[in-house]
Amino acid sequence: MAQIAPTAATGWNRFSAIPRLWAAAVLVLLAALMVAGWSGGVGGKRVQPAKPTSMKFEGMVGDHALYLNILRKMEAGQSYYPAATETQRAHRYPLHPFFTVRLPTQAEIMAVIGLRGSVALLTLTGLAAFLLWRKRLMADDLPPYARLGAFLIAVNMSQIVSRHWVLMHEVVAGVLIALALALYRPARPWPAMAVIALALAMRETVLPVAMLLGLFALIDRDWRAAAGWLGIGLGFLALMAWHATTLTAFVRPDDMTTPGWSGMGGWSAYLSFVHVSSAFRFLPAWTMVPVVPLALLGWAAWRSRLGTTMLIVQLGYAAMLMLFARPNNFYWAMLIEPTLFVGLIFAPAALLALYRSIRAVPSPVSVPAV
């Protein structure tokens, strides 16, 4: 008799044939994350939004006001670097080290097309990401309901229609990351490569995604793709070097220095940042305690290169937020929250498969003819 194999209904699920011991370990880890989130507390002082004393400009507050002020100066004819350094100095923003000043790419684009044009362009980009993700989630090996995950992306990119949030580099970079990952195919890496290159030119914190996809190219021994990713990395280093050199003409020795990025807020801080940066901000903060671990479990369940990529990306940025983000850096979560909650679509099937493994209940199988 031929060997019993999972059907297409369960073949996508990495947990459909997991040994009982491993299933128990996964469930224990899931429970531990929920307990850690609950005991550590979510929200409250773990997130520090703009203060009443923060910078204000044209109805905006804090970093929104800062970037809008810089944009208005550029629209009036001033170059980016004097506009950025003068504004940050005047409102007691740090100018040391050099990466406390954002790369000029996003501001230069917005100065050309305006704030309304920027909202329209980012909205179209978000729509493209939504449609491409829906297509990826309609793969033959996935259950029909998987395509609904694209709507979780749409809901969690709602900030892109706001003139406030389009000014934030993390929002723009987050939409571009979502678009690039929807485009990513190992056999055809160039579209994703181009989008990631653009995102890197706007926010250097996109670098881990580029490094991961470059690593996959090396693992696949796709030397052309690996060379492409290496070229993007070298181009990024050249851009950062030029940025640092250009700033030296505008920064003074007595300008403020950043307090650093050593938040060490841990798991509860990460949950808090995700809560306030996502569509779940309208619900109590404690909802993140079960929801985020279940979303990560769902991504872990999808047995595919894209599913593995998404899990690594989410865990990598979670580690960055837990270790380095201060309470007022909560908006870093916008880099990955558009795609995080897609994992919820896969979570029920993942839990059922783990339950079956614990109870030694076989998954639905197909028995080919002898």
mmCIF file of N, CA, C and O in Angstrom, residues 45-46 68 124 134 168 200 236 259-260 275 280 306 339 351 361:
data_model
loop_
_atom_site.group_PDB
_atom_site.id
_atom_site.type_symbol
_atom_site.label_atom_id
_atom_site.label_comp_id
_atom_site.label_asym_id
_atom_site.label_seq_id
_atom_site.Cartn_x
_atom_site.Cartn_y
_atom_site.Cartn_z
ATOM 1 N N LYS A 45 2.559 53.216 30.664
ATOM 2 C CA LYS A 45 3.806 53.951 30.523
ATOM 3 C C LYS A 45 4.768 53.311 29.527
ATOM 4 O O LYS A 45 5.823 53.874 29.230
ATOM 5 N N ARG A 46 4.411 52.138 29.020
ATOM 6 C CA ARG A 46 5.288 51.493 28.042
ATOM 7 C C ARG A 46 5.268 52.222 26.696
ATOM 8 O O ARG A 46 6.130 52.002 25.859
ATOM 9 N N LEU A 68 6.566 67.881 9.008
ATOM 10 C CA LEU A 68 5.777 68.818 8.209
ATOM 11 C C LEU A 68 6.483 70.167 8.111
ATOM 12 O O LEU A 68 6.496 70.795 7.042
ATOM 13 N N LEU A 124 -2.273 54.350 -3.167
ATOM 14 C CA LEU A 124 -2.192 53.452 -4.326
ATOM 15 C C LEU A 124 -1.184 52.324 -4.077
ATOM 16 O O LEU A 124 -1.418 51.171 -4.471
ATOM 17 N N ARG A 134 -3.492 39.408 -1.547
ATOM 18 C CA ARG A 134 -4.682 38.581 -1.754
ATOM 19 C C ARG A 134 -4.388 37.495 -2.796
ATOM 20 O O ARG A 134 -4.798 36.339 -2.635
ATOM 21 N N MET A 168 5.379 60.075 8.388
ATOM 22 C CA MET A 168 6.233 59.199 9.188
ATOM 23 C C MET A 168 6.931 58.185 8.288
ATOM 24 O O MET A 168 6.285 57.441 7.546
ATOM 25 N N LEU A 200 14.780 51.120 1.640
ATOM 26 C CA LEU A 200 16.054 51.354 2.332
ATOM 27 C C LEU A 200 16.515 52.796 2.172
ATOM 28 O O LEU A 200 17.120 53.379 3.080
ATOM 29 N N PHE A 236 23.479 51.038 -0.304
ATOM 30 C CA PHE A 236 22.971 51.577 0.959
ATOM 31 C C PHE A 236 24.114 52.137 1.805
ATOM 32 O O PHE A 236 23.999 53.232 2.374
ATOM 33 N N PRO A 259 19.691 60.091 23.387
ATOM 34 C CA PRO A 259 19.928 59.298 24.601
ATOM 35 C C PRO A 259 20.225 57.837 24.305
ATOM 36 O O PRO A 259 20.502 57.069 25.217
ATOM 37 N N GLY A 260 20.171 57.458 23.041
ATOM 38 C CA GLY A 260 20.481 56.086 22.673
ATOM 39 C C GLY A 260 19.234 55.242 22.516
ATOM 40 O O GLY A 260 18.113 55.673 22.792
ATOM 41 N N HIS A 275 0.128 47.331 19.629
ATOM 42 C CA HIS A 275 -1.245 47.748 19.917
ATOM 43 C C HIS A 275 -1.511 49.173 19.450
ATOM 44 O O HIS A 275 -2.464 49.439 18.718
ATOM 45 N N PHE A 280 -5.828 47.571 16.126
ATOM 46 C CA PHE A 280 -6.263 47.136 17.449
ATOM 47 C C PHE A 280 -6.182 48.246 18.486
ATOM 48 O O PHE A 280 -6.572 48.040 19.637
ATOM 49 N N LEU A 306 7.588 31.809 1.668
ATOM 50 C CA LEU A 306 7.027 33.083 2.088
ATOM 51 C C LEU A 306 6.604 33.038 3.552
ATOM 52 O O LEU A 306 6.837 33.992 4.306
ATOM 53 N N THR A 339 1.558 43.429 8.050
ATOM 54 C CA THR A 339 1.488 42.010 7.711
ATOM 55 C C THR A 339 1.420 41.085 8.923
ATOM 56 O O THR A 339 1.156 39.887 8.758
ATOM 57 N N LEU A 351 -3.758 25.571 15.664
ATOM 58 C CA LEU A 351 -4.163 25.078 16.987
ATOM 59 C C LEU A 351 -4.822 23.704 16.879
ATOM 60 O O LEU A 351 -4.568 22.817 17.710
ATOM 61 N N VAL A 361 -4.702 12.242 17.446
ATOM 62 C CA VAL A 361 -5.785 12.098 16.472
ATOM 63 C C VAL A 361 -5.197 12.370 15.097
ATOM 64 O O VAL A 361 -4.661 13.448 14.856
#
